[in-house]
Tab-separated table of N, CA and C in Angstrom:
chain	number	residue	atom	x	y	z
A	1261	MET	N	5.820	7.210	13.027
A	1261	MET	CA	6.245	7.642	11.709
A	1261	MET	C	5.015	7.789	10.818
A	1262	PRO	N	4.830	8.954	10.250
A	1262	PRO	CA	3.697	9.137	9.343
A	1262	PRO	C	3.954	8.428	8.007
A	1263	ILE	N	2.948	8.410	7.179
A	1263	ILE	CA	3.082	7.835	5.839
A	1263	ILE	C	3.839	8.830	4.972
A	1264	LYS	N	4.832	8.316	4.260
A	1264	LYS	CA	5.638	9.164	3.378
A	1264	LYS	C	5.570	8.599	1.975
A	1265	SER	N	5.544	9.489	0.994
A	1265	SER	CA	5.546	9.020	-0.387
A	1265	SER	C	6.569	9.791	-1.199
A	1266	THR	N	7.162	9.085	-2.145
A	1266	THR	CA	8.096	9.691	-3.088
A	1266	THR	C	7.725	9.198	-4.481
A	1267	THR	N	7.970	10.038	-5.454
A	1267	THR	CA	7.692	9.681	-6.837
A	1267	THR	C	8.996	9.649	-7.603
A	1268	ASN	N	9.167	8.599	-8.386
A	1268	ASN	CA	10.349	8.445	-9.221
A	1268	ASN	C	9.866	8.036	-10.605
A	1269	GLY	N	9.726	9.008	-11.482
A	1269	GLY	CA	9.182	8.724	-12.804
A	1269	GLY	C	7.738	8.291	-12.701
A	1270	ASN	N	7.439	7.089	-13.164
A	1270	ASN	CA	6.064	6.591	-13.117
A	1270	ASN	C	5.830	5.663	-11.927
A	1271	LYS	N	6.730	5.726	-10.953
A	1271	LYS	CA	6.667	4.847	-9.782
A	1271	LYS	C	6.435	5.676	-8.519
A	1272	ILE	N	5.481	5.243	-7.703
A	1272	ILE	CA	5.229	5.897	-6.415
A	1272	ILE	C	5.595	4.918	-5.312
A	1273	ASN	N	6.471	5.359	-4.415
A	1273	ASN	CA	6.857	4.574	-3.242
A	1273	ASN	C	6.148	5.165	-2.033
A	1274	ILE	N	5.420	4.323	-1.315
A	1274	ILE	CA	4.702	4.764	-0.121
A	1274	ILE	C	5.223	3.969	1.067
A	1275	SER	N	5.779	4.678	2.047
A	1275	SER	CA	6.301	4.040	3.261
A	1275	SER	C	5.282	4.191	4.377
A	1276	ILE	N	4.952	3.067	4.988
A	1276	ILE	CA	3.960	3.030	6.062
A	1276	ILE	C	4.684	3.007	7.404
A	1277	GLY	N	4.134	3.685	8.393
A	1277	GLY	CA	4.716	3.700	9.730
A	1277	GLY	C	4.443	2.416	10.501
A	1278	GLU	N	4.663	2.453	11.813
A	1278	GLU	CA	4.508	1.267	12.662
A	1278	GLU	C	3.081	0.737	12.684
A	1279	ARG	N	2.110	1.641	12.653
A	1279	ARG	CA	0.697	1.224	12.679
A	1279	ARG	C	0.030	1.664	11.383
A	1280	PHE	N	-0.688	0.739	10.765
A	1280	PHE	CA	-1.447	1.038	9.554
A	1280	PHE	C	-2.898	0.723	9.880
A	1281	ASP	N	-3.645	1.790	10.207
A	1281	ASP	CA	-5.035	1.621	10.619
A	1281	ASP	C	-5.857	2.813	10.144
A	1282	PHE	N	-7.081	2.903	10.596
A	1282	PHE	CA	-7.992	3.940	10.117
A	1282	PHE	C	-7.443	5.348	10.322
A	1283	SER	N	-6.642	5.549	11.340
A	1283	SER	CA	-6.100	6.887	11.591
A	1283	SER	C	-5.192	7.360	10.453
A	1284	ASN	N	-4.758	6.454	9.585
A	1284	ASN	CA	-3.879	6.796	8.461
A	1284	ASN	C	-4.627	6.986	7.143
A	1285	HIS	N	-5.949	6.823	7.141
A	1285	HIS	CA	-6.656	6.762	5.858
A	1285	HIS	C	-6.480	8.008	4.999
A	1286	LYS	N	-6.529	9.181	5.587
A	1286	LYS	CA	-6.407	10.411	4.800
A	1286	LYS	C	-4.997	10.546	4.227
A	1287	GLU	N	-3.990	10.331	5.061
A	1287	GLU	CA	-2.598	10.408	4.604
A	1287	GLU	C	-2.314	9.402	3.496
A	1288	PHE	N	-2.809	8.179	3.673
A	1288	PHE	CA	-2.560	7.129	2.691
A	1288	PHE	C	-3.209	7.473	1.354
A	1289	ARG	N	-4.447	7.908	1.396
A	1289	ARG	CA	-5.159	8.271	0.164
A	1289	ARG	C	-4.446	9.412	-0.555
A	1290	GLU	N	-4.024	10.422	0.194
A	1290	GLU	CA	-3.319	11.550	-0.410
A	1290	GLU	C	-1.982	11.130	-1.013
A	1291	ALA	N	-1.363	10.108	-0.451
A	1291	ALA	CA	-0.058	9.654	-0.938
A	1291	ALA	C	-0.118	9.180	-2.382
A	1292	TYR	N	-1.236	8.609	-2.790
A	1292	TYR	CA	-1.322	8.156	-4.182
A	1292	TYR	C	-2.265	8.989	-5.042
A	1293	ARG	N	-3.154	9.725	-4.456
A	1293	ARG	CA	-4.095	10.518	-5.253
A	1293	ARG	C	-3.545	11.878	-5.653
A	1294	ASN	N	-2.483	12.327	-5.029
A	1294	ASN	CA	-1.929	13.637	-5.341
A	1294	ASN	C	-0.995	13.614	-6.539
A	1295	THR	N	-1.096	12.599	-7.362
A	1295	THR	CA	-0.303	12.528	-8.582
A	1295	THR	C	-1.244	12.713	-9.766
A	1296	PRO	N	-0.748	13.302	-10.837
A	1296	PRO	CA	-1.612	13.470	-12.010
A	1296	PRO	C	-2.155	12.130	-12.495
A	1297	GLU	N	-3.393	12.107	-12.898
A	1297	GLU	CA	-4.054	10.884	-13.360
A	1297	GLU	C	-3.249	10.231	-14.477
A	1298	GLY	N	-2.962	8.971	-14.300
A	1298	GLY	CA	-2.246	8.206	-15.313
A	1298	GLY	C	-0.739	8.386	-15.306
A	1299	SER	N	-0.213	9.253	-14.429
A	1299	SER	CA	1.235	9.486	-14.432
A	1299	SER	C	2.000	8.375	-13.724
A	1300	ALA	N	1.344	7.650	-12.854
A	1300	ALA	CA	2.002	6.552	-12.135
A	1300	ALA	C	1.378	5.234	-12.566
A	1301	ASN	N	2.241	4.271	-12.881
A	1301	ASN	CA	1.701	2.958	-13.225
A	1301	ASN	C	2.287	1.853	-12.358
A	1302	GLU	N	3.092	2.260	-11.371
A	1302	GLU	CA	3.627	1.286	-10.422
A	1302	GLU	C	3.592	1.889	-9.025
A	1303	PHE	N	3.071	1.110	-8.086
A	1303	PHE	CA	2.969	1.542	-6.699
A	1303	PHE	C	3.697	0.529	-5.831
A	1304	ILE	N	4.592	1.015	-4.983
A	1304	ILE	CA	5.339	0.144	-4.078
A	1304	ILE	C	5.034	0.584	-2.653
A	1305	ILE	N	4.493	-0.331	-1.869
A	1305	ILE	CA	4.162	-0.067	-0.471
A	1305	ILE	C	5.253	-0.700	0.381
A	1306	ASP	N	5.985	0.120	1.121
A	1306	ASP	CA	7.064	-0.366	1.987
A	1306	ASP	C	6.532	-0.488	3.413
A	1307	MET	N	6.514	-1.715	3.913
A	1307	MET	CA	6.028	-1.977	5.271
A	1307	MET	C	7.151	-2.480	6.174
A	1308	SER	N	8.360	-1.992	5.958
A	1308	SER	CA	9.515	-2.489	6.715
A	1308	SER	C	9.426	-2.200	8.208
A	1309	VAL	N	8.728	-1.146	8.602
A	1309	VAL	CA	8.605	-0.840	10.033
A	1309	VAL	C	7.194	-1.099	10.568
A	1310	THR	N	6.303	-1.568	9.714
A	1310	THR	CA	4.905	-1.769	10.098
A	1310	THR	C	4.753	-3.015	10.957
A	1311	GLU	N	4.182	-2.821	12.139
A	1311	GLU	CA	3.967	-3.925	13.078
A	1311	GLU	C	2.491	-4.262	13.254
A	1312	TYR	N	1.608	-3.330	12.896
A	1312	TYR	CA	0.175	-3.524	13.130
A	1312	TYR	C	-0.605	-3.121	11.886
A	1313	VAL	N	-1.485	-3.994	11.437
A	1313	VAL	CA	-2.363	-3.741	10.296
A	1313	VAL	C	-3.766	-4.187	10.695
A	1314	ASP	N	-4.763	-3.311	10.515
A	1314	ASP	CA	-6.131	-3.722	10.835
A	1314	ASP	C	-6.967	-3.829	9.562
A	1315	SER	N	-8.233	-4.150	9.724
A	1315	SER	CA	-9.096	-4.380	8.561
A	1315	SER	C	-9.280	-3.125	7.713
A	1316	SER	N	-9.256	-1.955	8.322
A	1316	SER	CA	-9.389	-0.735	7.523
A	1316	SER	C	-8.157	-0.534	6.645
A	1317	ALA	N	-6.995	-0.952	7.113
A	1317	ALA	CA	-5.782	-0.874	6.293
A	1317	ALA	C	-5.904	-1.789	5.081
A	1318	LEU	N	-6.482	-2.967	5.281
A	1318	LEU	CA	-6.697	-3.876	4.156
A	1318	LEU	C	-7.638	-3.231	3.139
A	1319	GLY	N	-8.660	-2.560	3.636
A	1319	GLY	CA	-9.579	-1.844	2.748
A	1319	GLY	C	-8.884	-0.732	1.983
A	1320	MET	N	-7.982	-0.022	2.644
A	1320	MET	CA	-7.239	1.048	1.970
A	1320	MET	C	-6.356	0.491	0.861
A	1321	LEU	N	-5.759	-0.670	1.097
A	1321	LEU	CA	-4.947	-1.304	0.057
A	1321	LEU	C	-5.812	-1.690	-1.144
A	1322	LEU	N	-7.022	-2.159	-0.879
A	1322	LEU	CA	-7.931	-2.502	-1.979
A	1322	LEU	C	-8.343	-1.262	-2.767
A	1323	LEU	N	-8.548	-0.145	-2.078
A	1323	LEU	CA	-8.878	1.102	-2.770
A	1323	LEU	C	-7.711	1.573	-3.631
A	1324	LEU	N	-6.497	1.417	-3.138
A	1324	LEU	CA	-5.320	1.759	-3.945
A	1324	LEU	C	-5.278	0.881	-5.191
A	1325	ARG	N	-5.519	-0.411	-5.019
A	1325	ARG	CA	-5.507	-1.336	-6.157
A	1325	ARG	C	-6.549	-0.919	-7.197
A	1326	GLU	N	-7.724	-0.537	-6.734
A	1326	GLU	CA	-8.775	-0.079	-7.647
A	1326	GLU	C	-8.335	1.184	-8.380
A	1327	HIS	N	-7.748	2.125	-7.650
A	1327	HIS	CA	-7.249	3.367	-8.241
A	1327	HIS	C	-6.178	3.081	-9.292
A	1328	ALA	N	-5.379	2.052	-9.052
A	1328	ALA	CA	-4.261	1.717	-9.938
A	1328	ALA	C	-4.684	0.886	-11.144
A	1329	GLY	N	-5.946	0.493	-11.213
A	1329	GLY	CA	-6.404	-0.231	-12.390
A	1329	GLY	C	-6.915	-1.627	-12.143
A	1330	SER	N	-7.246	-1.953	-10.918
A	1330	SER	CA	-7.807	-3.264	-10.538
A	1330	SER	C	-6.984	-4.426	-11.064
A	1331	GLU	N	-7.515	-5.180	-12.034
A	1331	GLU	CA	-6.824	-6.377	-12.531
A	1331	GLU	C	-5.476	-6.042	-13.167
A	1332	GLN	N	-5.353	-4.868	-13.761
A	1332	GLN	CA	-4.109	-4.465	-14.409
A	1332	GLN	C	-3.176	-3.719	-13.455
A	1333	ALA	N	-3.556	-3.609	-12.212
A	1333	ALA	CA	-2.780	-2.843	-11.234
A	1333	ALA	C	-1.397	-3.451	-11.024
A	1334	ASN	N	-0.425	-2.582	-10.877
A	1334	ASN	CA	0.944	-2.991	-10.579
A	1334	ASN	C	1.276	-2.453	-9.189
A	1335	VAL	N	0.831	-3.175	-8.171
A	1335	VAL	CA	1.028	-2.763	-6.782
A	1335	VAL	C	1.812	-3.845	-6.059
A	1336	SER	N	2.936	-3.440	-5.461
A	1336	SER	CA	3.779	-4.368	-4.699
A	1336	SER	C	3.789	-3.955	-3.241
A	1337	ILE	N	3.745	-4.938	-2.362
A	1337	ILE	CA	3.881	-4.704	-0.925
A	1337	ILE	C	5.181	-5.373	-0.519
A	1338	LYS	N	6.117	-4.571	-0.014
A	1338	LYS	CA	7.463	-5.092	0.240
A	1338	LYS	C	7.875	-4.961	1.699
A	1339	ASN	N	8.843	-5.787	2.053
A	1339	ASN	CA	9.510	-5.735	3.360
A	1339	ASN	C	8.563	-5.962	4.535
A	1340	CYS	N	7.587	-6.840	4.355
A	1340	CYS	CA	6.627	-7.121	5.428
A	1340	CYS	C	7.276	-7.921	6.549
A	1341	ARG	N	6.970	-7.550	7.764
A	1341	ARG	CA	7.359	-8.363	8.914
A	1341	ARG	C	6.459	-9.591	8.952
A	1342	ALA	N	6.875	-10.594	9.692
A	1342	ALA	CA	6.173	-11.885	9.708
A	1342	ALA	C	4.693	-11.746	10.055
A	1343	GLY	N	4.367	-10.985	11.092
A	1343	GLY	CA	2.972	-10.838	11.506
A	1343	GLY	C	2.114	-10.169	10.446
A	1344	VAL	N	2.642	-9.143	9.825
A	1344	VAL	CA	1.915	-8.444	8.763
A	1344	VAL	C	1.763	-9.360	7.552
A	1345	ASN	N	2.822	-10.071	7.214
A	1345	ASN	CA	2.765	-10.999	6.088
A	1345	ASN	C	1.696	-12.072	6.320
A	1346	ASP	N	1.595	-12.560	7.552
A	1346	ASP	CA	0.575	-13.562	7.885
A	1346	ASP	C	-0.833	-13.017	7.657
A	1347	ILE	N	-1.072	-11.783	8.088
A	1347	ILE	CA	-2.390	-11.163	7.914
A	1347	ILE	C	-2.720	-11.028	6.429
A	1348	LEU	N	-1.757	-10.582	5.638
A	1348	LEU	CA	-1.985	-10.417	4.203
A	1348	LEU	C	-2.254	-11.756	3.521
A	1349	THR	N	-1.531	-12.779	3.940
A	1349	THR	CA	-1.701	-14.103	3.339
A	1349	THR	C	-3.045	-14.723	3.715
A	1350	VAL	N	-3.405	-14.648	4.992
A	1350	VAL	CA	-4.693	-15.190	5.447
A	1350	VAL	C	-5.851	-14.478	4.743
A	1351	SER	N	-5.662	-13.201	4.431
A	1351	SER	CA	-6.691	-12.411	3.747
A	1351	SER	C	-6.661	-12.605	2.230
A	1352	ASN	N	-5.794	-13.498	1.754
A	1352	ASN	CA	-5.631	-13.781	0.316
A	1352	ASN	C	-5.144	-12.586	-0.495
A	1353	PHE	N	-4.481	-11.644	0.161
A	1353	PHE	CA	-3.945	-10.501	-0.554
A	1353	PHE	C	-2.770	-10.904	-1.437
A	1354	ASP	N	-2.180	-12.057	-1.170
A	1354	ASP	CA	-1.089	-12.534	-2.021
A	1354	ASP	C	-1.591	-12.877	-3.425
A	1355	LYS	N	-2.893	-12.985	-3.597
A	1355	LYS	CA	-3.476	-13.237	-4.913
A	1355	LYS	C	-3.788	-11.928	-5.649
A	1356	LEU	N	-3.820	-10.824	-4.920
A	1356	LEU	CA	-4.157	-9.524	-5.499
A	1356	LEU	C	-2.954	-8.602	-5.654
A	1357	PHE	N	-1.934	-8.813	-4.833
A	1357	PHE	CA	-0.752	-7.955	-4.804
A	1357	PHE	C	0.507	-8.805	-4.913
A	1358	LYS	N	1.576	-8.177	-5.364
A	1358	LYS	CA	2.888	-8.825	-5.308
A	1358	LYS	C	3.436	-8.550	-3.913
A	1359	ILE	N	3.628	-9.592	-3.125
A	1359	ILE	CA	4.098	-9.422	-1.752
A	1359	ILE	C	5.475	-10.051	-1.618
A	1360	SER	N	6.407	-9.258	-1.091
A	1360	SER	CA	7.758	-9.790	-0.862
A	1360	SER	C	8.327	-9.247	0.433
């Protein structure tokens, strides 16, 4: 499953496929950069089907956070499977993102 994004007002929903790795970097970047600057102030990353996340995926999430405003960023990562949630927690991403 490729990365899919939908926009609803000022909210962008990005759905990640089974694998989130370097091969997705262009699709992922386009999912949030193809919106007019400042038009989105909330980003929701849906990882309900994601089974694999590597270090480049973590880097892509950090780039999204920077794009969204760093400390003021409103980025949520939702529906994580146990293995993905463990990786995010060990990487201290729970301190940078809202994870549920």
